[in-house]
CSV table of C-alpha atoms in Angstrom, one decimal:
chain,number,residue,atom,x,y,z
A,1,UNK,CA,161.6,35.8,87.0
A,2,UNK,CA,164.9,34.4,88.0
A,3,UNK,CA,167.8,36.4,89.5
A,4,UNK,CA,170.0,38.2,87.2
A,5,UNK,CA,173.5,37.2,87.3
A,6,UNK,CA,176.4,39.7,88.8
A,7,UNK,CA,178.2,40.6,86.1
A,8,UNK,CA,181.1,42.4,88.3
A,9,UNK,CA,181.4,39.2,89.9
A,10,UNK,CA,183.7,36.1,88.8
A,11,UNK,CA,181.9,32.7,88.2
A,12,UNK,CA,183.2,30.9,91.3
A,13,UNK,CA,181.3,34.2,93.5
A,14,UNK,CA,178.2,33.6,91.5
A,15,UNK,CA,178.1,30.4,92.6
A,16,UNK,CA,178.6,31.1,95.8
A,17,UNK,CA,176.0,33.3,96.0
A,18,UNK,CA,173.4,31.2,94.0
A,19,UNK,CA,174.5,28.6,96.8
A,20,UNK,CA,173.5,31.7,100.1
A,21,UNK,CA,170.3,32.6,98.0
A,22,UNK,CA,169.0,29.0,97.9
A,23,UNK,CA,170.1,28.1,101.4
A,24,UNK,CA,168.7,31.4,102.5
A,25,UNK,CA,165.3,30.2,100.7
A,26,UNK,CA,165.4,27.0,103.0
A,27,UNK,CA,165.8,28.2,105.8
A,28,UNK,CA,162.7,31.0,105.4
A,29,UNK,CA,161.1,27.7,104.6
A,30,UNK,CA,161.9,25.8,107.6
A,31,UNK,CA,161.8,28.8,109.5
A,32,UNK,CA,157.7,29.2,108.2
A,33,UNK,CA,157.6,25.4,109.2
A,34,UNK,CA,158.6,25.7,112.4
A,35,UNK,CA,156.3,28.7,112.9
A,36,UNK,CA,153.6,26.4,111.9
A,37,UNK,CA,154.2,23.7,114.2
A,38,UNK,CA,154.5,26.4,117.3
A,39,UNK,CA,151.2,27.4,116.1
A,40,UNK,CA,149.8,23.8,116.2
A,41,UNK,CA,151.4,23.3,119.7
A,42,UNK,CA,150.4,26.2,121.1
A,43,UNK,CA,146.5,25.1,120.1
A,44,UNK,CA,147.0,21.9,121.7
A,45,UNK,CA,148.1,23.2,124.5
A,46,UNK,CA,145.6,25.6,125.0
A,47,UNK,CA,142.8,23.6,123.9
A,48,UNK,CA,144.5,21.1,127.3
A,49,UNK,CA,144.4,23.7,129.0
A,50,UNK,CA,140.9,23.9,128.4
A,51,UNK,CA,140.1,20.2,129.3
A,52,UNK,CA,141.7,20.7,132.6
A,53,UNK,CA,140.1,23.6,133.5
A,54,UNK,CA,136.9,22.1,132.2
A,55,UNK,CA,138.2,18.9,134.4
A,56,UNK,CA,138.8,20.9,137.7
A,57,UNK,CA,135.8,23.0,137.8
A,58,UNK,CA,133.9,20.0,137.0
A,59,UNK,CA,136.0,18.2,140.4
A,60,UNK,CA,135.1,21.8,142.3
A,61,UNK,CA,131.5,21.7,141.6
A,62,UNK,CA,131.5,18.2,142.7
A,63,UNK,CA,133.0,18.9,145.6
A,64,UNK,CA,130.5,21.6,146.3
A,65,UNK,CA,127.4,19.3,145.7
A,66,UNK,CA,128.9,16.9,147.9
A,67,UNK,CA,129.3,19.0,151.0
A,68,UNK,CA,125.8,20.1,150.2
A,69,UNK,CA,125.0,16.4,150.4
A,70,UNK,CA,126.7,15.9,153.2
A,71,UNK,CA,125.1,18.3,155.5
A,72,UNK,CA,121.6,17.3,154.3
A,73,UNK,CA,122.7,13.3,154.9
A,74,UNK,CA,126.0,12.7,155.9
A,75,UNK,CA,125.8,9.1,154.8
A,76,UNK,CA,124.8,9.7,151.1
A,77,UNK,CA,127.4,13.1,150.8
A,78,UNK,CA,130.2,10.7,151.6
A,79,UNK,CA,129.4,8.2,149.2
A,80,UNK,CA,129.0,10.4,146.4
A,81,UNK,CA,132.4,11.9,147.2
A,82,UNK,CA,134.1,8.5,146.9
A,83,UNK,CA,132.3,7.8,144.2
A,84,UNK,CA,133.7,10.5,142.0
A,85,UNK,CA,136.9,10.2,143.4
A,86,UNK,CA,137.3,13.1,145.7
A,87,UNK,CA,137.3,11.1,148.7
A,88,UNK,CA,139.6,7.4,149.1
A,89,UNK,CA,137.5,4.7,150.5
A,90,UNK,CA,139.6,4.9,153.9
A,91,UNK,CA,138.4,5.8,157.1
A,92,UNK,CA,141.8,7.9,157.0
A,93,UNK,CA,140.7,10.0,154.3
A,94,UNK,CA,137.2,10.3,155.1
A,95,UNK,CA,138.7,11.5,159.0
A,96,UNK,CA,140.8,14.2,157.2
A,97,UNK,CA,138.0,15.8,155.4
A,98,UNK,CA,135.7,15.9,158.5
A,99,UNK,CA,138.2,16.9,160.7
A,100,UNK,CA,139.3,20.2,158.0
A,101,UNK,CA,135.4,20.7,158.0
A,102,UNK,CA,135.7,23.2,155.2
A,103,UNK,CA,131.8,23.9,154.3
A,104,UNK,CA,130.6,21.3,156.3
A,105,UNK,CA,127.6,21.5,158.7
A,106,UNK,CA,129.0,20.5,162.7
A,107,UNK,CA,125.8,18.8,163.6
A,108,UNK,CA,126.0,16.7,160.7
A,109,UNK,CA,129.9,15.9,161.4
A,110,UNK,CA,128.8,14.6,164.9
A,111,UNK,CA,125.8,12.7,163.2
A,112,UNK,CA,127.9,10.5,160.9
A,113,UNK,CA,131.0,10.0,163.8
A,114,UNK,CA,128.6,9.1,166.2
A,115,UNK,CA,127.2,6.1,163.9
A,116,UNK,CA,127.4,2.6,165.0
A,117,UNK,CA,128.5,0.5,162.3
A,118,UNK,CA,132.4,-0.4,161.5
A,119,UNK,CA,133.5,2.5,158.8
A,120,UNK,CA,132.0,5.0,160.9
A,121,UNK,CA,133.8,3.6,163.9
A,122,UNK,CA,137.0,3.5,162.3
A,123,UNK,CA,136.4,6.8,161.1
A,124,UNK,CA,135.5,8.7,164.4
A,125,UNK,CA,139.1,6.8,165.5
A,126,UNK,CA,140.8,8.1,163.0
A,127,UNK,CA,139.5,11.7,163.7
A,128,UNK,CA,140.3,11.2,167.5
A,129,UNK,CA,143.6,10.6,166.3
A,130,UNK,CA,144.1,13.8,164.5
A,131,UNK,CA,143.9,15.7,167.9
A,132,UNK,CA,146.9,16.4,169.7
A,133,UNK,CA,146.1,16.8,173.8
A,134,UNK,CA,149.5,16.6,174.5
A,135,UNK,CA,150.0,18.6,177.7
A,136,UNK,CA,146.7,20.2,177.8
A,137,UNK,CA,144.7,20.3,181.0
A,138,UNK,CA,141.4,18.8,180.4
A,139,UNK,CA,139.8,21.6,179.5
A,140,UNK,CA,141.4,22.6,176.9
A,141,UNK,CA,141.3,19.5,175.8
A,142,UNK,CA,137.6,19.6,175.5
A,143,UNK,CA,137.7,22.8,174.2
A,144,UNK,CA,139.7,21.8,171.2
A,145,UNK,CA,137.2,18.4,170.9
A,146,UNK,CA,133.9,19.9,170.9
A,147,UNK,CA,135.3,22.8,168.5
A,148,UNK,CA,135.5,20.3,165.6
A,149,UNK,CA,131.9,18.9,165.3
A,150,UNK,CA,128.6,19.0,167.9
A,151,UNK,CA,127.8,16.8,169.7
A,152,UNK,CA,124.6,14.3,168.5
A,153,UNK,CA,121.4,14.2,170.7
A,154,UNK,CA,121.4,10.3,171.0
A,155,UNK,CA,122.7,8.7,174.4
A,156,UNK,CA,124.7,6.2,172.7
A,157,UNK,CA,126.1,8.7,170.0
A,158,UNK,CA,127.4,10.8,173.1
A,159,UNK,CA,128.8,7.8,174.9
A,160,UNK,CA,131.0,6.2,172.1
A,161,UNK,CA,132.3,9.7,171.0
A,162,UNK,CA,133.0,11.0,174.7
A,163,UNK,CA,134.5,7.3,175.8
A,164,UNK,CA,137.2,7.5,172.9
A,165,UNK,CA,137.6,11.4,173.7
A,166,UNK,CA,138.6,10.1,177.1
A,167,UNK,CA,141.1,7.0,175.5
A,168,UNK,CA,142.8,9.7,173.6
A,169,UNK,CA,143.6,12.0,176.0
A,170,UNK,CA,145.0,9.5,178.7
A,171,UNK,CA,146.9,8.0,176.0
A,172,UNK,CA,148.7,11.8,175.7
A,173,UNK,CA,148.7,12.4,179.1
A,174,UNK,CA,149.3,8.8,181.2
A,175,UNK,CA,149.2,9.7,184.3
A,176,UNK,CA,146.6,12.2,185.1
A,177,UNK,CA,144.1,10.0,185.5
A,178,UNK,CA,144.1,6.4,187.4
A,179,UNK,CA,141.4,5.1,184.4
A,180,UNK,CA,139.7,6.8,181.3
A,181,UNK,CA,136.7,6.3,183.6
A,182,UNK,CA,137.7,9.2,185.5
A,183,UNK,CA,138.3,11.1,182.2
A,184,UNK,CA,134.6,10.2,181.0
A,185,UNK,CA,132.9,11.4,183.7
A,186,UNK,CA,134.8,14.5,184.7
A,187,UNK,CA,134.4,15.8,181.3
A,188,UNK,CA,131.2,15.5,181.6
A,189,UNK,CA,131.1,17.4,185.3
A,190,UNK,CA,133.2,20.0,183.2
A,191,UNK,CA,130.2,20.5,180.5
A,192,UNK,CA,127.1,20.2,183.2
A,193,UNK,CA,129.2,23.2,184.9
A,194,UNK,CA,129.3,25.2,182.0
A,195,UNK,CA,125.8,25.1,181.3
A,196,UNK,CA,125.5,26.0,184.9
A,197,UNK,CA,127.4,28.7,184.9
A,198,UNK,CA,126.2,30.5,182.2
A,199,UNK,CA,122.9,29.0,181.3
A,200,UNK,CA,120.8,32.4,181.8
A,201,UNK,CA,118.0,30.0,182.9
A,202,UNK,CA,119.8,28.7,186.1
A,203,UNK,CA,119.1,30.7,189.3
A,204,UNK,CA,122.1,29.0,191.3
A,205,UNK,CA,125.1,28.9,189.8
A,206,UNK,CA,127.5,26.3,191.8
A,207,UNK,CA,130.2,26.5,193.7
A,208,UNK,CA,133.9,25.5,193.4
A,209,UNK,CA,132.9,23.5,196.5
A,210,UNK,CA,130.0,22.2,194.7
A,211,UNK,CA,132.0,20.8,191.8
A,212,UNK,CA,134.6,19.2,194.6
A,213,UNK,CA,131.7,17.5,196.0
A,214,UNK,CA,130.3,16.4,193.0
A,215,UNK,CA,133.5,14.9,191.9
A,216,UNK,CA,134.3,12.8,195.0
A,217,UNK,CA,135.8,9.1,194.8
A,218,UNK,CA,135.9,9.5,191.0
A,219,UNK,CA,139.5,8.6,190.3
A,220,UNK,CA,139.4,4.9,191.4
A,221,UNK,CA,137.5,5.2,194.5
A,222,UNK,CA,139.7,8.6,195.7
A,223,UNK,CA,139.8,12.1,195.0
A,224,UNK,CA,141.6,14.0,192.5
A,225,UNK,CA,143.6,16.7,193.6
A,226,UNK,CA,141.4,19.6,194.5
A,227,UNK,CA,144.1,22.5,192.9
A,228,UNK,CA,143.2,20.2,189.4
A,229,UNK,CA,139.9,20.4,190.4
A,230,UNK,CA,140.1,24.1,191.3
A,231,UNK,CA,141.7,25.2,187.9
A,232,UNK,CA,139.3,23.4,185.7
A,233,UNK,CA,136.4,25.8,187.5
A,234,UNK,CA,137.9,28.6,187.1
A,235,UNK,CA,139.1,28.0,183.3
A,236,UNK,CA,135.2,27.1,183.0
A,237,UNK,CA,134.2,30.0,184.9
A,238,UNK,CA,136.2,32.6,183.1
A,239,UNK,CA,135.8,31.7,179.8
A,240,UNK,CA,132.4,29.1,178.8
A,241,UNK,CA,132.7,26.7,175.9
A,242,UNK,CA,132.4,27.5,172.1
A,243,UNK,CA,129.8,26.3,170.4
A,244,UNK,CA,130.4,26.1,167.0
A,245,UNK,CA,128.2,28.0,164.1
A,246,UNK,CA,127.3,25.4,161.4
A,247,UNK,CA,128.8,26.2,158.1
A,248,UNK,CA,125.2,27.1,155.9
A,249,UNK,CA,122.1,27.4,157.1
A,250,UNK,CA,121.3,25.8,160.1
A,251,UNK,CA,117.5,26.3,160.3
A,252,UNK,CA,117.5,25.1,156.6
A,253,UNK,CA,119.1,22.3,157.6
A,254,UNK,CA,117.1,21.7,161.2
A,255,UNK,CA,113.4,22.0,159.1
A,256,UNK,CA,114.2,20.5,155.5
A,257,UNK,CA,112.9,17.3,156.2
A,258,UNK,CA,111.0,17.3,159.9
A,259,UNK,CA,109.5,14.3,161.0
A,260,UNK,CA,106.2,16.4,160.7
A,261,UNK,CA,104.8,19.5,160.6
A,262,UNK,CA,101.3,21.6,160.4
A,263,UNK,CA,98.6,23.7,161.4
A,264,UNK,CA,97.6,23.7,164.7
A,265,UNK,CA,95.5,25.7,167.5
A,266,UNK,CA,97.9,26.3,170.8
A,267,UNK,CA,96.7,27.5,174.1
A,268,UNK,CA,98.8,28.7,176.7
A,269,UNK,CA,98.5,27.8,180.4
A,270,UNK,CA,99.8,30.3,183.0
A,271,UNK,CA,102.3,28.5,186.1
A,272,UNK,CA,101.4,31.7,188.4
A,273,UNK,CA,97.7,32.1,187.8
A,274,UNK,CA,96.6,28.8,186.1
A,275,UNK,CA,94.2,30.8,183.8
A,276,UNK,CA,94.4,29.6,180.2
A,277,UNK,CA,94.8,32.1,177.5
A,278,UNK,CA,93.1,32.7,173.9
A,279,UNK,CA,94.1,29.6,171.5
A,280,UNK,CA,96.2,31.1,168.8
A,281,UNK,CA,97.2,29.5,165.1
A,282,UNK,CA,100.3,28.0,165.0
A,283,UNK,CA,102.6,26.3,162.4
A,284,UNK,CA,104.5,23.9,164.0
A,285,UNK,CA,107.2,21.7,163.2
A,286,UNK,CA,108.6,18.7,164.8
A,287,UNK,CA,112.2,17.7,164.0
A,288,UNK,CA,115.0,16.9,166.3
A,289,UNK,CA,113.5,16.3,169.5
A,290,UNK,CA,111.7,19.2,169.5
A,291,UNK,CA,108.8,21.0,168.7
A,292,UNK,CA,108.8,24.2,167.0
A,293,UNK,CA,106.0,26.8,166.1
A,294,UNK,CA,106.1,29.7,164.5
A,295,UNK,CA,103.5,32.3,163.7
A,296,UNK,CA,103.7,32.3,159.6
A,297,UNK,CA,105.1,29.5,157.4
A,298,UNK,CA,107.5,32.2,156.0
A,299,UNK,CA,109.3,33.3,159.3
A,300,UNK,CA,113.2,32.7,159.6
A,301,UNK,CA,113.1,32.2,163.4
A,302,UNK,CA,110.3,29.8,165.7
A,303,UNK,CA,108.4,31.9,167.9
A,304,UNK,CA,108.9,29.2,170.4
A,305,UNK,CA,110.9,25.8,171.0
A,306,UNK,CA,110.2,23.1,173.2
A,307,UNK,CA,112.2,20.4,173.7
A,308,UNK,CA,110.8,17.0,174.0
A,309,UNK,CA,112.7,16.1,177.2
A,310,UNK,CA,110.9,15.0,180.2
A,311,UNK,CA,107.5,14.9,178.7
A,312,UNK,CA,104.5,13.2,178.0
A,313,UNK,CA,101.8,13.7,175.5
A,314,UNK,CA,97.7,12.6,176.1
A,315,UNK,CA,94.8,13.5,174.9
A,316,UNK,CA,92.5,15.6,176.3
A,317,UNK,CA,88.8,17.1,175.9
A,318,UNK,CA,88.2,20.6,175.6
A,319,UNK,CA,84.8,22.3,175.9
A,320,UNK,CA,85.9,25.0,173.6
A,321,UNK,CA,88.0,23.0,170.6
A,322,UNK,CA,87.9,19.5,169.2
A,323,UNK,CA,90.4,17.1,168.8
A,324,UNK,CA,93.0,18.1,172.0
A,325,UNK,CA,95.9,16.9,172.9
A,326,UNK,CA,98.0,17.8,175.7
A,327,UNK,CA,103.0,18.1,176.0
A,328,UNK,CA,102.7,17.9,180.0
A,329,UNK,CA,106.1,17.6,182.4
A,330,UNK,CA,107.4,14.5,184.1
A,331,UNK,CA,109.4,15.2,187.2
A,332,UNK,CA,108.6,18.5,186.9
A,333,UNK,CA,106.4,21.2,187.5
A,334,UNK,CA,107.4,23.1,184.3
A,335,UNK,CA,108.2,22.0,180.8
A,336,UNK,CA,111.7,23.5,180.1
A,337,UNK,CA,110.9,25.5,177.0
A,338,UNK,CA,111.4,29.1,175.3
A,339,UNK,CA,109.8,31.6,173.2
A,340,UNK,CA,109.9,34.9,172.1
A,341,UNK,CA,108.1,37.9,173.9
A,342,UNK,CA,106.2,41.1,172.3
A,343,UNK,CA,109.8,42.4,171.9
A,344,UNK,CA,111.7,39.7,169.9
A,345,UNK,CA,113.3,38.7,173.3
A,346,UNK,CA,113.8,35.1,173.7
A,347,UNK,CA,112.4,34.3,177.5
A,348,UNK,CA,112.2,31.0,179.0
A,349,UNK,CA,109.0,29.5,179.1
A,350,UNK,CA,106.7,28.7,182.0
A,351,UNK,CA,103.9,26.5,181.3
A,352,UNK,CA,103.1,23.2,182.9
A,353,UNK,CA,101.5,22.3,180.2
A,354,UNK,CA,101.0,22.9,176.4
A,355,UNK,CA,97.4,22.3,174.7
A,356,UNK,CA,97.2,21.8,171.2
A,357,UNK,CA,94.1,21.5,169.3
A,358,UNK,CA,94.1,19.5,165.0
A,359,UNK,CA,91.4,19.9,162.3
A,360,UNK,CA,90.2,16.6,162.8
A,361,UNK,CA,90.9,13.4,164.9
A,362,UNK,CA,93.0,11.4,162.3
A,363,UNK,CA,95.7,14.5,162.6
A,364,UNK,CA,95.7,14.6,166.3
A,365,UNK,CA,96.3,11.0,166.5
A,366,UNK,CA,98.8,11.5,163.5
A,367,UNK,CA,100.5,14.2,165.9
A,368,UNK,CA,100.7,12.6,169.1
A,369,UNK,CA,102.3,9.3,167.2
A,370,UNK,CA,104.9,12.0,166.1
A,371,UNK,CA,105.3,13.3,169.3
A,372,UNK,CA,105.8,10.1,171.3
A,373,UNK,CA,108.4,8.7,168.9
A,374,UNK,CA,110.1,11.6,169.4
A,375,UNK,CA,110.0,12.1,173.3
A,376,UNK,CA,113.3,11.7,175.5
A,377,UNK,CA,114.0,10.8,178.6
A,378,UNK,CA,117.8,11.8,178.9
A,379,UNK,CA,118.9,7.5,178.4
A,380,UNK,CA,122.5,9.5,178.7
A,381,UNK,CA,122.2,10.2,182.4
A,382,UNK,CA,121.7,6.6,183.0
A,383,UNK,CA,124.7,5.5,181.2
A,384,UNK,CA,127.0,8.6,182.8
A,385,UNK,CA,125.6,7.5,187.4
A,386,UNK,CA,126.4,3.8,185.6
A,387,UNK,CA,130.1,4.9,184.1
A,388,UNK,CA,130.5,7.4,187.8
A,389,UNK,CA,129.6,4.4,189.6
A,390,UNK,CA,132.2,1.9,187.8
A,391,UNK,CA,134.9,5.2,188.1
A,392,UNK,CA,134.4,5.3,192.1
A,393,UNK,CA,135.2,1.3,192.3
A,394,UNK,CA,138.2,0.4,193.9
């Protein structure tokens, strides 16, 4: 029905009006238009929105399954992260993500930095370079080193990792030190006295004179300044190094994939009275350069650890079990080892030897294979009396 006409009003107002009504009409119409097009924008956006989202917690569970990589094999989690584009393929980049360390195990850090092939290389660098030892007495310097990963078991691991520890910090501090000899090997006095100092297990602590001595002719055939030498034993002394905790779970990571591991029969040999004990059942586990047992396959913690420094493995005949083998100490009359007493207390071990007995011959000879490959004899020492000897040269 169409819109009765004003009669009170003259022909030019009608008009007019007519003329509001319909422009009045349009613009509800483009107003209705416009609403429609907000509406489609509006789903657009939110179904973007959507993708990105979608996009970034796809990028944050990649990231997550990376680290996860990472800390089971540090040279597989990096890839992966490159390969989906959360990591540049720069040793720069790959520095700065080990050196933040979010969620990432230390042990494994110090595993891929200690590598020996070129990226690695240029990646443990490029994390040296991210520490500042500006001004820092060497200790703290250390303290601010070892913080950020742990360091690897391997002699030639240690020796790259420590040696460019020891560039760094003479290239901060020039002057300290007459060579990044000196550097190398007094940070390593620094860490032997730690352990010295407040390793439970040693009896004689040392001396400030003992660290003197131990440190003679070090800095280019002369001595470094004993009040130098003085406040790095004391900073030692008063406060020992931090070890880091590993992001996860470190036994998870120590015993998912061990070089071996099984039933066997252990017996117990007593330093004091040399009479063996009863064999007991033990599942042990060999990863790391150590030998683990524990006393169920379910149990969180080892009931005992010995580390495979020092020692030999033969075989042996037993009257009472078949199949014997025998973890006996070079150098020494007791295999530094530890376990845990009646009372969940961890006590260090005392036994000259330990006997192990397997199911059948195959698995002892299975066993002691293991065992020998895994056996260390400190190589590190040799390289540090060889890098002492080249400091003390003239």
């Amino acid at each position: 029905m169409g819109v009765q006409p004003d009669t009170d009003l003259t022909p030019e107002e009608q008009q007019l009006l007519a003329d509001i009504r319909r422009r009045k009409e349009e613009l509800l119409r483009e107003i209705q238009q416009l609403k429609d097009e907000i509406t489609e924008v509006t789903a657009e956006m939110e179904r973007l929105e959507a993708q990105d989202e979608c996009k970034s917690n796809t990028k944050a569970k990649q990231l997550s399954t990376g680290k996860k990589k990472f800390n089971m094999d540090p040279k597989k989690g990096i890839e992966y992260l490159i390969e989906h584009g959360l990591l540049k393929d720069t040793p720069e980049d790959v520095a700065q993500f080990l050196y933040k360390g979010e969620g990432l195990n230390k042990t494994a850090i110090g595993d891929y930095l200690g590598e020996r092939n070129d990226f690695n290389i240029k990646v443990l660098d490029a994390f040296v370079e991210l520490h500042d030892f500006t001004d820092l007495i060497l200790v703290q310097a250390l303290r601010q080193f070892l913080w950020s990963f742990r360091l690897p078991g391997e002699a030639q691991k240690i020796d790259r990792m420590m040696e460019k520890f020891a560039q760094r910090y003479c290239q901060l501090n020039p002057g300290v030190f007459s060579n990044t000899d000196t550097c190398y090997v007094l940070s390593f006095a620094i860490i032997m006295l730690n352990t010295s100092l407040h390793n439970p297990s040693v009896k004689e602590k040392p001396t400030i004179d003992t660290f003197i001595t131990m440190n003679r002719g070090i800095n280019n055939g002369g001595d470094l300044p004993r009040e130098l030498l003085e406040g790095l034993y004391d900073s030692i002394k008063q406060e020992p190094f931090k070890i880091p905790e590993d992001d996860g779970n470190d036994l998870m990571h120590t015993f998912f994939n061990p070089d071996r591991e099984g039933w066997l029969w252990k017996q117990g040999s007593s330093k004091i009275s040399g009479r063996y004990k009863s064999w007991k059942r033990r599942w042990f586990i060999l990863n790391d350069k150590c030998l683990y047992y524990f006393e169920y396959t379910t149990d969180k913690e080892p009931r005992g650890i010995i580390p495979l420094e020092n020692v030999q493995v033969r075989d042996v005949a037993d009257r009472n079990k078949p199949n014997c083998f025998e973890l006996f100490s070079v150098g020494s009359d007791v295999i530094k080892a530890c376990k845990t007493d009646s009372e969940g207390k961890v006590v260090e071990g005392k036994h000259t030897v330990y006997r192990m007995s397997a199911a059948t011959p195959e698995e002892k000879d299975e066993w002691m294979k293991s065992i020998r490959q895994s056996i260390s004899h400190n190589p590190f020492y040799d390289m540090l009396a060889a890098r002492k000897k080249k400091a003390q040269q003239k």
